[in-house]
Amino acid sequence: MSDQVVEADIVIIGSGAGGGEAAKLLSKHFNVVIVEEGPHRTSNDFKMKESIAYPELYQDSGARLTVDGAIKILQGKSVGGSTTVNWTSSFRTPQETLLHWNKEFGIHTLTQDSLLSHFLRIEDEYGITPWDGEPNLNNQLMANGMSKLGIRHGVIPRNVKGCLNLGYCGMGCPTNAKQSTLINAIPRALENGAKLFSQFRVERLIWKNDKIVEAIAYSVTPTGKIEENKKTLTLKAQHFLLCGGGINTPILLMKSDLPDPYFNIGNRTFLHPVTVSLALFNQKVEAYQGAPQSVYSDQFLWPEDDSLGFKIEAPPIHPALTSSLINQHGSEASEMMKRFSHSQGMIALGRDGFHEQAPGGKIVMTSNGRFGLDYPWNDYLTNGYKKALLTMASIQFEAGARSVYPLHRFARSFERLGEVKSFLDSCSVDRYDLQIVSAHVMGGAAMGSDEKNSVVDNDGRFHHMSNLFIFDGSLFPTSLGVNPTESILSFSSLLTHKLIERIK
Ligand SMILES: Cc1cc2nc3c(=O)[nH]c(=O)nc-3n(C[C@H](O)[C@H](O)[C@H](O)COP(=O)(O)OP(=O)(O)OC[C@H]3O[C@@H](n4cnc5c(N)ncnc54)[C@H](O)[C@@H]3O)c2cc1C
Ligand code: SF4
């Protein structure tokens, strides 16, 4: 293919949760072009191998970090975006979150009432129902410990149809059971006549007065490098939808020098930062098999005191990802990996963005001229995560764990809860010490009614352009407190219907 100029009614940048769903709906009425920087991979390419999946299906080949290197960030990059690799946990947006957004940011379009029909349609089309199979042992052990301690927990709804319970959702579902936008929304959009350009990254939006006039994209390799003999795609349209996901969407706005009189672009980027507790059991747990997350607890999500709220889940544990997190070396690391199939894992996801001491991060330009996420850390966050680690250890011991290893640079495997507590009481608070990871990047182009503290208005329209809309997870003004995909699909559905009314 040589350089090309493509014209459409609407150009959609990014094919993940927000972009995919918008493409499906808009393509019924308009001439739509979707441009996606990642490759178009399908179930035939998904081999249940981390070494194959991470380089092509993840941003920065799975090695994305905050600018200080302290937090590991997992984010998708292929057709279907992060939905191609996510773990299928599906929740509606909590009422507490929507009320907070209304009160603090004047958001009146996204309410429980206005969203209801969209949640219902999305749940129907994406097969979202509480998981009715047996939980895998990883989740069952967590549920056992919670039951013994009287901790409320429930079954996670999943977006699957005919799931074979393999447990490799994070490497792309090889059976097409997972209802990602890759297999649900994008094929519908293509049937409706939409055109998809994969392996093209939009590098700049060109604007004049209050309008985007074109988007310039360059061809990239499957792992995301601009090709040596790059091809240029010039995309012209009446309207542009930016759905690149958190971090990527604000970076494109910044690279395009879009007006930002109040310096809001890239601010308020949230991660649901995750801390991990690994436990060793006598029996084999094989936490890499079976539906990855099927049990959760929200008992600690909305605490009555001022502390950080967190949600608890039991993630899939695969060797490459785990070894990159445990931060052990030599014989200790090798011992841990030998006992890998006996390991049980729990995660606590912090609800950032609701408290002044949990303000999230911001996109900055680093000294090498690249943009990245700066996510400052403080004692409030550390104390929240210490509490989460102790809570998870108590659940794991109650479930019969032989030892528990809270992920912290100086931790070891502890055989008693008291030892975990003593360690956490005395351990350092440096942000590099807690091995924090995130798979939920949100915010950076916050919605709000006041342009002084937001980037898009109640319709998802960029405040300073009449034809630029943002319908992805970057429009959240805080994190959610639940896994974000169902919210992004539903917000995109609601905002797309409003857009259709506006321009039809
Ligand atoms: C390993 C993992 C597990 C997860 N598990 C869950 C879960 O169980 N439940 C849940 O609810 N959520 C989960 N998530 C998170 C969830 O998938 C994301 O929050 C959601 O998909 C984000 O939707 P989005 O539309 O904002 O962005 P994405 O779905 O990430 O899509 C953005 C797309 O835009 C493309 N793009 C970006 N910039 C450009 C550009 N300049 N030009 C062209 N294309 C561009 C990207 O390559 C990407 O494909 C998980 C995520 C990961 C990585
Ligand atoms: S657990 Fe289900 S959805 Fe996940 S990879 Fe296996 S078959 Fe696909």
Coordinates of N, CA and C in Angstrom, one line a residue, residues 18-230:
G18 N -14.3 1.6 23.9 CA -15.1 2.8 23.5 C -15.2 2.9 22.0
G19 N -14.1 2.7 21.2 CA -14.1 2.9 19.8 C -14.9 1.8 19.1
G20 N -14.7 0.5 19.5 CA -15.4 -0.6 18.9 C -16.9 -0.4 18.9
E21 N -17.4 -0.1 20.1 CA -18.9 0.0 20.3 C -19.4 1.2 19.5
A22 N -18.7 2.3 19.5 CA -19.1 3.5 18.7 C -19.1 3.1 17.2
A23 N -18.1 2.4 16.8 CA -18.1 2.0 15.3 C -19.3 1.2 15.0
K24 N -19.6 0.2 15.8 CA -20.8 -0.6 15.5 C -22.0 0.2 15.3
L25 N -22.3 1.2 16.2 CA -23.5 1.9 16.2 C -23.5 3.0 15.0
L26 N -22.4 3.7 14.9 CA -22.3 4.7 13.9 C -22.3 4.2 12.5
S27 N -21.8 3.0 12.3 CA -21.7 2.5 10.9 C -23.0 2.1 10.3
K28 N -24.1 2.1 11.2 CA -25.4 1.8 10.7 C -25.9 3.1 9.9
H29 N -25.4 4.2 10.2 CA -25.9 5.5 9.6 C -24.9 6.2 8.8
F30 N -23.6 6.0 9.1 CA -22.6 6.9 8.4 C -21.5 6.0 7.8
N31 N -20.7 6.7 7.0 CA -19.5 6.1 6.4 C -18.4 6.3 7.4
V32 N -17.9 5.1 8.0 CA -17.0 5.2 9.1 C -15.7 4.5 8.8
V33 N -14.6 5.2 9.2 CA -13.3 4.6 9.1 C -12.7 4.4 10.5
I34 N -12.2 3.2 10.8 CA -11.5 2.9 12.1 C -10.0 2.8 11.9
V35 N -9.3 3.5 12.7 CA -7.8 3.3 12.5 C -7.3 2.8 13.9
E36 N -6.5 1.8 13.8 CA -6.0 1.1 15.0 C -4.5 0.9 14.9
E37 N -3.7 1.2 15.9 CA -2.3 1.1 15.8 C -1.8 -0.3 15.9
G38 N -2.6 -1.2 16.6 CA -2.1 -2.6 16.8 C -2.5 -3.4 15.6
P39 N -1.9 -4.7 15.6 CA -2.2 -5.6 14.5 C -3.6 -6.2 14.6
H40 N -4.1 -6.7 13.5 CA -5.4 -7.4 13.5 C -5.2 -8.9 13.7
R41 N -5.2 -9.3 15.0 CA -5.0 -10.7 15.3 C -6.3 -11.4 15.7
T42 N -6.4 -12.7 15.4 CA -7.7 -13.3 15.7 C -7.4 -14.6 16.4
S43 N -8.5 -15.4 16.7 CA -8.3 -16.6 17.6 C -7.3 -17.6 17.0
N44 N -7.1 -17.6 15.7 CA -6.1 -18.5 15.1 C -4.7 -18.1 15.6
D45 N -4.5 -16.8 15.9 CA -3.2 -16.3 16.3 C -3.0 -16.5 17.8
F46 N -4.0 -16.7 18.6 CA -3.9 -16.7 20.0 C -3.5 -18.1 20.5
K47 N -2.2 -18.3 20.9 CA -1.6 -19.6 21.2 C -1.5 -19.9 22.7
M48 N -2.1 -19.1 23.5 CA -2.0 -19.3 25.0 C -0.6 -19.3 25.5
K49 N 0.2 -18.4 24.9 CA 1.6 -18.3 25.3 C 1.9 -16.8 25.5
E50 N 2.5 -16.5 26.7 CA 2.8 -15.1 27.1 C 3.8 -14.6 26.1
S51 N 4.8 -15.4 25.7 CA 5.9 -14.9 24.8 C 5.3 -14.4 23.5
I52 N 4.2 -15.0 23.0 CA 3.6 -14.5 21.7 C 2.7 -13.4 22.0
A53 N 1.9 -13.4 23.1 CA 0.9 -12.4 23.3 C 1.4 -11.0 23.6
Y54 N 2.4 -11.0 24.6 CA 2.7 -9.6 25.1 C 3.3 -8.7 24.0
P55 N 4.3 -9.2 23.2 CA 4.9 -8.3 22.2 C 3.9 -7.6 21.3
E56 N 2.9 -8.4 20.8 CA 2.0 -7.8 19.8 C 0.7 -7.3 20.3
L57 N 0.2 -7.8 21.4 CA -1.1 -7.4 21.9 C -1.2 -6.4 23.0
Y58 N 0.0 -6.0 23.5 CA 0.1 -5.1 24.6 C 0.9 -3.8 24.2
Q59 N 0.5 -2.7 24.8 CA 1.2 -1.5 24.6 C 2.7 -1.7 25.1
D60 N 3.6 -1.1 24.4 CA 5.0 -1.2 24.7 C 5.4 -2.7 24.9
S61 N 4.8 -3.6 24.2 CA 5.1 -5.0 24.3 C 4.9 -5.6 25.7
G62 N 4.1 -5.0 26.5 CA 3.8 -5.5 27.8 C 4.8 -4.9 28.8
A63 N 5.6 -3.9 28.4 CA 6.6 -3.4 29.3 C 6.3 -1.9 29.6
R64 N 5.1 -1.5 29.5 CA 4.8 -0.1 29.8 C 4.9 0.2 31.3
L65 N 5.5 1.3 31.6 CA 5.8 1.7 33.0 C 5.4 3.2 33.2
T66 N 5.2 3.6 34.5 CA 5.1 5.0 34.7 C 6.5 5.6 34.5
V67 N 6.6 6.9 34.3 CA 7.9 7.5 33.9 C 9.0 7.2 34.9
D68 N 8.7 7.0 36.2 CA 9.8 6.7 37.2 C 10.0 5.2 37.3
G69 N 9.4 4.4 36.4 CA 9.6 3.0 36.4 C 9.0 2.2 37.6
A70 N 8.2 2.9 38.4 CA 7.7 2.3 39.7 C 6.5 1.4 39.5
I71 N 5.6 1.8 38.5 CA 4.4 1.0 38.4 C 4.3 0.4 37.0
K72 N 4.0 -0.9 37.0 CA 3.9 -1.6 35.7 C 2.4 -1.4 35.2
I73 N 2.3 -1.1 33.9 CA 1.0 -0.8 33.3 C 0.7 -1.8 32.2
L74 N -0.4 -2.6 32.3 CA -0.9 -3.5 31.3 C -2.0 -2.8 30.5
Q75 N -1.8 -2.7 29.2 CA -2.8 -2.1 28.4 C -2.8 -2.7 27.0
G76 N -3.9 -2.9 26.4 CA -4.0 -3.6 25.1 C -3.6 -2.8 23.9
K77 N -3.2 -3.4 22.8 CA -2.8 -2.7 21.6 C -3.0 -3.7 20.4
S78 N -4.2 -4.0 20.0 CA -4.4 -4.7 18.8 C -5.9 -4.4 18.4
V79 N -6.4 -5.0 17.3 CA -7.8 -4.7 17.1 C -8.6 -5.3 18.2
G80 N -9.5 -4.5 18.8 CA -10.2 -4.9 20.0 C -9.6 -4.2 21.2
G81 N -8.5 -3.6 21.1 CA -7.8 -2.9 22.2 C -7.6 -3.8 23.4
S82 N -7.8 -3.2 24.6 CA -7.6 -4.0 25.8 C -8.7 -5.1 26.0
T83 N -9.8 -5.0 25.3 CA -10.9 -6.0 25.4 C -10.4 -7.4 24.8
T84 N -9.4 -7.3 23.9 CA -8.9 -8.5 23.3 C -8.1 -9.3 24.4
V85 N -7.5 -8.6 25.4 CA -6.7 -9.3 26.3 C -7.2 -9.3 27.8
N86 N -8.4 -8.7 27.9 CA -8.8 -8.5 29.3 C -9.4 -9.8 29.9
W87 N -9.7 -9.7 31.2 CA -10.0 -10.9 32.0 C -11.5 -11.1 32.2
T88 N -12.3 -10.4 31.5 CA -13.8 -10.6 31.3 C -14.6 -10.3 32.5
S89 N -14.1 -9.7 33.6 CA -14.9 -9.3 34.7 C -15.8 -8.1 34.3
S90 N -17.1 -8.1 34.5 CA -17.9 -7.1 34.0 C -18.9 -6.6 35.1
F91 N -18.8 -5.3 35.3 CA -19.6 -4.7 36.4 C -20.2 -3.4 35.8
R92 N -21.5 -3.1 36.3 CA -22.0 -1.8 36.0 C -21.3 -0.7 36.9
T93 N -21.3 0.5 36.4 CA -20.7 1.6 37.2 C -21.4 1.8 38.5
P94 N -20.7 1.8 39.7 CA -21.4 2.0 40.9 C -22.1 3.3 41.0
Q95 N -23.3 3.3 41.7 CA -24.1 4.5 41.9 C -23.3 5.5 42.6
E96 N -22.5 5.1 43.6 CA -21.7 6.1 44.4 C -20.8 6.9 43.5
T97 N -20.2 6.2 42.5 CA -19.3 6.9 41.5 C -20.1 7.9 40.7
L98 N -21.2 7.5 40.2 CA -22.0 8.4 39.3 C -22.5 9.6 40.1
L99 N -22.9 9.4 41.3 CA -23.3 10.6 42.2 C -22.2 11.5 42.5
H100 N -21.0 10.9 42.7 CA -19.8 11.7 43.0 C -19.5 12.6 41.8
W101 N -19.6 12.0 40.6 CA -19.3 12.8 39.4 C -20.3 13.9 39.2
N102 N -21.5 13.6 39.5 CA -22.5 14.6 39.3 C -22.2 15.8 40.3
K103 N -21.9 15.5 41.5 CA -21.7 16.5 42.5 C -20.4 17.3 42.3
E104 N -19.4 16.6 42.0 CA -18.1 17.3 41.9 C -17.7 17.8 40.5
F105 N -18.3 17.2 39.5 CA -17.9 17.6 38.1 C -19.1 18.0 37.2
G106 N -20.3 18.1 37.8 CA -21.4 18.5 37.0 C -21.8 17.6 35.9
I107 N -21.5 16.3 36.1 CA -21.8 15.4 35.0 C -23.3 14.9 35.1
H108 N -24.1 15.3 34.2 CA -25.6 14.9 34.3 C -26.0 14.0 33.2
T109 N -25.2 13.7 32.2 CA -25.6 12.8 31.2 C -25.4 11.3 31.6
L110 N -24.4 11.0 32.5 CA -24.1 9.7 32.9 C -24.8 9.4 34.2
T111 N -26.0 8.9 34.3 CA -26.7 8.7 35.5 C -27.2 7.2 35.5
Q112 N -27.5 6.7 36.6 CA -28.1 5.3 36.7 C -29.3 5.2 35.8
D113 N -30.2 6.2 35.8 CA -31.4 6.1 34.9 C -31.0 6.2 33.4
S114 N -30.2 7.2 33.1 CA -29.9 7.3 31.6 C -29.1 6.2 31.1
L115 N -28.4 5.5 32.0 CA -27.5 4.4 31.5 C -28.2 3.1 31.5
L116 N -29.3 3.0 32.2 CA -29.9 1.6 32.4 C -30.2 0.9 31.0
S117 N -30.8 1.5 30.0 CA -31.1 0.8 28.8 C -29.8 0.4 28.1
H118 N -28.7 1.2 28.3 CA -27.4 0.9 27.6 C -26.8 -0.3 28.4
F119 N -26.8 -0.3 29.7 CA -26.2 -1.5 30.4 C -27.0 -2.7 30.0
L120 N -28.3 -2.7 29.9 CA -29.1 -3.9 29.6 C -28.7 -4.4 28.2
R121 N -28.6 -3.4 27.2 CA -28.3 -3.9 25.8 C -26.9 -4.5 25.8
I122 N -26.0 -3.8 26.4 CA -24.6 -4.2 26.4 C -24.5 -5.6 27.0
E123 N -25.2 -5.8 28.2 CA -25.1 -7.1 28.9 C -25.7 -8.2 28.0
D124 N -26.8 -7.9 27.2 CA -27.4 -8.8 26.4 C -26.4 -9.2 25.2
E125 N -25.9 -8.1 24.5 CA -25.1 -8.4 23.3 C -23.7 -9.0 23.6
Y126 N -23.2 -8.6 24.8 CA -21.8 -9.2 25.1 C -21.9 -10.4 26.1
G127 N -23.1 -10.9 26.3 CA -23.2 -12.1 27.0 C -22.8 -12.0 28.5
I128 N -23.1 -10.8 29.1 CA -22.7 -10.6 30.5 C -23.7 -11.2 31.5
T129 N -23.2 -12.2 32.2 CA -24.0 -12.8 33.2 C -23.1 -13.3 34.3
P130 N -23.6 -13.4 35.5 CA -22.7 -14.0 36.6 C -22.2 -15.4 36.2
W131 N -20.9 -15.6 36.4 CA -20.3 -16.8 36.0 C -21.0 -18.0 36.6
D132 N -21.5 -18.9 35.8 CA -22.3 -20.0 36.4 C -21.5 -21.3 36.5
G133 N -20.2 -21.3 36.1 CA -19.3 -22.5 36.2 C -18.8 -22.5 37.7
E134 N -18.1 -23.6 37.9 CA -17.4 -23.7 39.2 C -16.2 -22.7 39.2
P135 N -16.0 -22.0 40.3 CA -14.8 -21.1 40.3 C -13.5 -22.0 40.3
N136 N -12.4 -21.5 39.7 CA -11.2 -22.3 39.7 C -10.7 -22.3 41.2
L137 N -9.7 -23.1 41.5 CA -9.3 -23.3 42.9 C -8.8 -21.9 43.4
N138 N -8.1 -21.2 42.6 CA -7.6 -19.9 43.0 C -8.7 -19.0 43.6
N139 N -9.8 -18.9 42.9 CA -11.0 -18.1 43.4 C -11.7 -18.8 44.5
Q140 N -11.8 -20.2 44.5 CA -12.5 -20.9 45.5 C -11.8 -20.8 46.9
L141 N -10.5 -20.8 46.9 CA -9.7 -20.7 48.1 C -10.0 -19.3 48.7
M142 N -10.0 -18.3 47.8 CA -10.2 -16.9 48.3 C -11.6 -16.9 48.9
A143 N -12.6 -17.5 48.2 CA -14.0 -17.4 48.7 C -14.1 -18.2 50.1
N144 N -13.3 -19.3 50.2 CA -13.3 -20.1 51.5 C -12.9 -19.2 52.6
G145 N -11.7 -18.5 52.4 CA -11.1 -17.7 53.4 C -12.1 -16.5 53.8
M146 N -12.7 -16.0 52.8 CA -13.7 -14.9 53.1 C -14.9 -15.4 53.9
S147 N -15.4 -16.5 53.5 CA -16.5 -17.1 54.2 C -16.2 -17.3 55.7
K148 N -15.0 -17.8 55.9 CA -14.6 -18.1 57.3 C -14.5 -16.8 58.1
L149 N -14.1 -15.8 57.5 CA -13.9 -14.5 58.2 C -15.1 -13.6 58.1
G150 N -16.2 -14.1 57.5 CA -17.4 -13.3 57.4 C -17.3 -12.1 56.5
I151 N -16.4 -12.2 55.5 CA -16.3 -11.1 54.5 C -17.2 -11.3 53.4
R152 N -18.1 -10.3 53.1 CA -19.0 -10.4 52.0 C -18.3 -10.6 50.7
H153 N -18.8 -11.5 49.8 CA -18.3 -11.7 48.5 C -19.3 -12.1 47.6
G154 N -19.1 -12.0 46.3 CA -20.1 -12.4 45.3 C -19.4 -13.0 44.0
V155 N -20.3 -13.4 43.1 CA -19.9 -14.0 41.9 C -19.7 -12.9 40.8
I156 N -18.6 -13.0 40.1 CA -18.3 -12.0 39.0 C -19.1 -12.3 37.7
P157 N -19.8 -11.3 37.2 CA -20.4 -11.4 35.9 C -19.3 -11.4 34.8
R158 N -19.4 -12.2 33.8 CA -18.3 -12.2 32.8 C -19.0 -12.1 31.4
N159 N -18.2 -11.5 30.5 CA -18.7 -11.2 29.1 C -18.3 -12.4 28.2
V160 N -18.9 -13.5 28.4 CA -18.5 -14.7 27.6 C -19.7 -15.4 27.1
K161 N -19.5 -16.2 25.9 CA -20.6 -17.0 25.4 C -19.9 -18.4 25.1
G162 N -20.3 -19.4 25.8 CA -19.7 -20.7 25.6 C -18.3 -20.8 26.0
C163 N -17.9 -20.2 27.1 CA -16.5 -20.2 27.6 C -16.1 -21.6 28.0
L164 N -14.9 -22.0 27.5 CA -14.4 -23.4 27.8 C -13.5 -23.4 29.1
N165 N -13.5 -22.3 29.8 CA -12.8 -22.3 31.1 C -11.3 -22.5 31.0
L166 N -10.7 -22.0 30.0 CA -9.3 -22.2 29.8 C -8.4 -21.4 30.7
G167 N -8.7 -20.1 30.9 CA -7.9 -19.3 31.8 C -6.9 -18.4 31.1
Y168 N -6.9 -18.4 29.7 CA -5.9 -17.7 29.0 C -6.4 -16.4 28.4
C169 N -7.5 -15.8 28.9 CA -8.1 -14.6 28.4 C -7.0 -13.5 28.1
G170 N -6.0 -13.4 29.0 CA -5.0 -12.3 28.9 C -4.1 -12.5 27.7
M171 N -4.2 -13.6 27.0 CA -3.4 -13.8 25.8 C -4.2 -13.9 24.6
G172 N -5.5 -13.4 24.7 CA -6.4 -13.5 23.6 C -7.2 -14.8 23.6
C173 N -8.5 -14.8 23.6 CA -9.3 -16.0 23.7 C -9.2 -16.9 22.5
P174 N -8.6 -18.1 22.6 CA -8.5 -18.9 21.3 C -9.8 -19.5 20.8
T175 N -10.9 -19.4 21.6 CA -12.1 -20.0 21.2 C -13.2 -19.0 20.8
N176 N -12.9 -17.8 20.8 CA -13.9 -16.7 20.5 C -15.0 -16.7 21.5
A177 N -14.8 -17.3 22.7 CA -15.9 -17.2 23.7 C -16.0 -15.8 24.3
K178 N -14.8 -15.2 24.5 CA -14.8 -13.9 25.2 C -15.4 -12.9 24.2
Q179 N -16.4 -12.1 24.7 CA -17.1 -11.1 23.8 C -16.3 -9.8 23.9
S180 N -15.1 -9.8 23.2 CA -14.3 -8.6 23.1 C -15.0 -7.8 21.9
T181 N -14.5 -6.5 21.8 CA -15.0 -5.8 20.6 C -14.3 -6.4 19.3
L182 N -13.2 -7.1 19.5 CA -12.6 -7.8 18.3 C -13.6 -8.7 17.7
I183 N -14.4 -9.5 18.5 CA -15.3 -10.5 17.8 C -16.7 -10.0 17.9
N184 N -17.0 -9.0 18.7 CA -18.4 -8.6 18.8 C -18.7 -7.3 17.9
A185 N -18.1 -6.2 18.3 CA -18.5 -4.9 17.7 C -17.8 -4.7 16.3
I186 N -16.5 -5.0 16.2 CA -15.8 -4.7 15.0 C -16.4 -5.5 13.8
P187 N -16.6 -6.8 13.9 CA -17.2 -7.5 12.7 C -18.6 -6.9 12.3
R188 N -19.4 -6.4 13.3 CA -20.7 -5.8 13.0 C -20.4 -4.5 12.2
A189 N -19.5 -3.7 12.7 CA -19.2 -2.5 12.0 C -18.7 -2.7 10.6
L190 N -17.9 -3.8 10.4 CA -17.4 -4.1 9.0 C -18.5 -4.5 8.1
E191 N -19.4 -5.3 8.7 CA -20.6 -5.8 7.9 C -21.4 -4.6 7.5
N192 N -21.4 -3.5 8.3 CA -22.2 -2.3 8.0 C -21.5 -1.4 7.0
G193 N -20.3 -1.8 6.6 CA -19.5 -1.1 5.6 C -18.4 -0.2 6.1
A194 N -18.1 -0.3 7.4 CA -17.0 0.5 8.0 C -15.7 -0.1 7.4
K195 N -14.7 0.8 7.3 CA -13.3 0.3 6.9 C -12.4 0.4 8.1
L196 N -11.5 -0.7 8.1 CA -10.6 -0.8 9.3 C -9.2 -0.7 8.7
F197 N -8.4 0.2 9.3 CA -6.9 0.2 9.0 C -6.2 -0.1 10.2
S198 N -5.6 -1.3 10.3 CA -4.8 -1.7 11.5 C -3.4 -1.4 11.2
Q199 N -2.6 -1.4 12.2 CA -1.1 -1.1 12.2 C -0.9 0.3 11.6
F200 N -1.8 1.2 11.9 CA -1.6 2.6 11.6 C -1.8 3.4 12.8
R201 N -0.8 4.2 13.3 CA -0.9 5.0 14.5 C -1.1 6.5 14.1
V202 N -2.2 7.0 14.6 CA -2.4 8.5 14.4 C -1.4 9.2 15.2
E203 N -0.6 10.0 14.5 CA 0.5 10.7 15.2 C 0.1 12.2 15.5
R204 N -0.9 12.7 14.7 CA -1.2 14.1 14.9 C -2.6 14.4 14.3
L205 N -3.3 15.3 15.1 CA -4.6 15.8 14.6 C -4.3 17.2 14.1
I206 N -4.7 17.5 12.8 CA -4.5 18.8 12.3 C -5.8 19.6 12.5
W207 N -5.7 20.8 13.0 CA -6.9 21.6 13.3 C -6.8 23.0 12.8
K208 N -8.0 23.6 12.6 CA -8.0 25.0 12.1 C -9.3 25.6 12.8
N209 N -9.1 26.7 13.4 CA -10.1 27.4 14.2 C -10.7 26.4 15.2
D210 N -12.0 26.0 15.1 CA -12.6 25.1 16.1 C -12.8 23.7 15.5
K211 N -12.1 23.4 14.4 CA -12.4 22.1 13.8 C -11.1 21.2 13.6
I212 N -11.2 19.9 13.8 CA -10.2 19.0 13.3 C -10.4 18.8 11.8
V213 N -9.4 19.1 11.0 CA -9.6 18.9 9.6 C -9.0 17.6 9.1
E214 N -8.0 17.1 9.7 CA -7.5 15.7 9.3 C -6.7 15.1 10.4
A215 N -6.6 13.8 10.3 CA -5.7 13.0 11.2 C -4.6 12.4 10.3
I216 N -3.4 12.5 10.8 CA -2.2 11.9 10.1 C -1.8 10.7 10.8
A217 N -1.8 9.5 10.1 CA -1.4 8.3 10.7 C -0.2 7.7 9.9
Y218 N 0.7 7.0 10.6 CA 1.9 6.3 10.0 C 1.8 4.8 10.2
S219 N 2.2 4.1 9.2 CA 2.2 2.6 9.4 C 3.2 2.2 10.4
V220 N 2.9 1.2 11.2 CA 3.8 0.7 12.3 C 3.9 -0.8 12.2
T221 N 5.0 -1.3 12.7 CA 5.2 -2.8 12.8 C 4.2 -3.4 13.8
P222 N 4.0 -4.7 13.8 CA 3.1 -5.3 14.8 C 3.5 -5.0 16.2
T223 N 4.7 -4.7 16.5 CA 5.1 -4.4 17.9 C 5.1 -2.8 18.1
G224 N 4.7 -2.1 17.1 CA 4.4 -0.7 17.3 C 5.5 0.3 16.9
K225 N 6.6 -0.1 16.2 CA 7.6 0.8 15.8 C 7.1 1.4 14.4
I226 N 7.4 2.7 14.2 CA 7.0 3.3 12.9 C 7.9 2.6 11.9
E227 N 7.3 2.1 10.8 CA 8.0 1.3 9.8 C 9.1 2.2 9.1
E228 N 10.2 1.5 8.7 CA 11.3 2.2 8.1 C 10.9 3.0 6.9
N229 N 10.2 2.3 6.0 CA 9.6 3.0 4.8 C 8.1 3.3 5.1
K230 N 7.9 4.1 6.0 CA 6.5 4.3 6.5 C 5.6 4.8 5.4

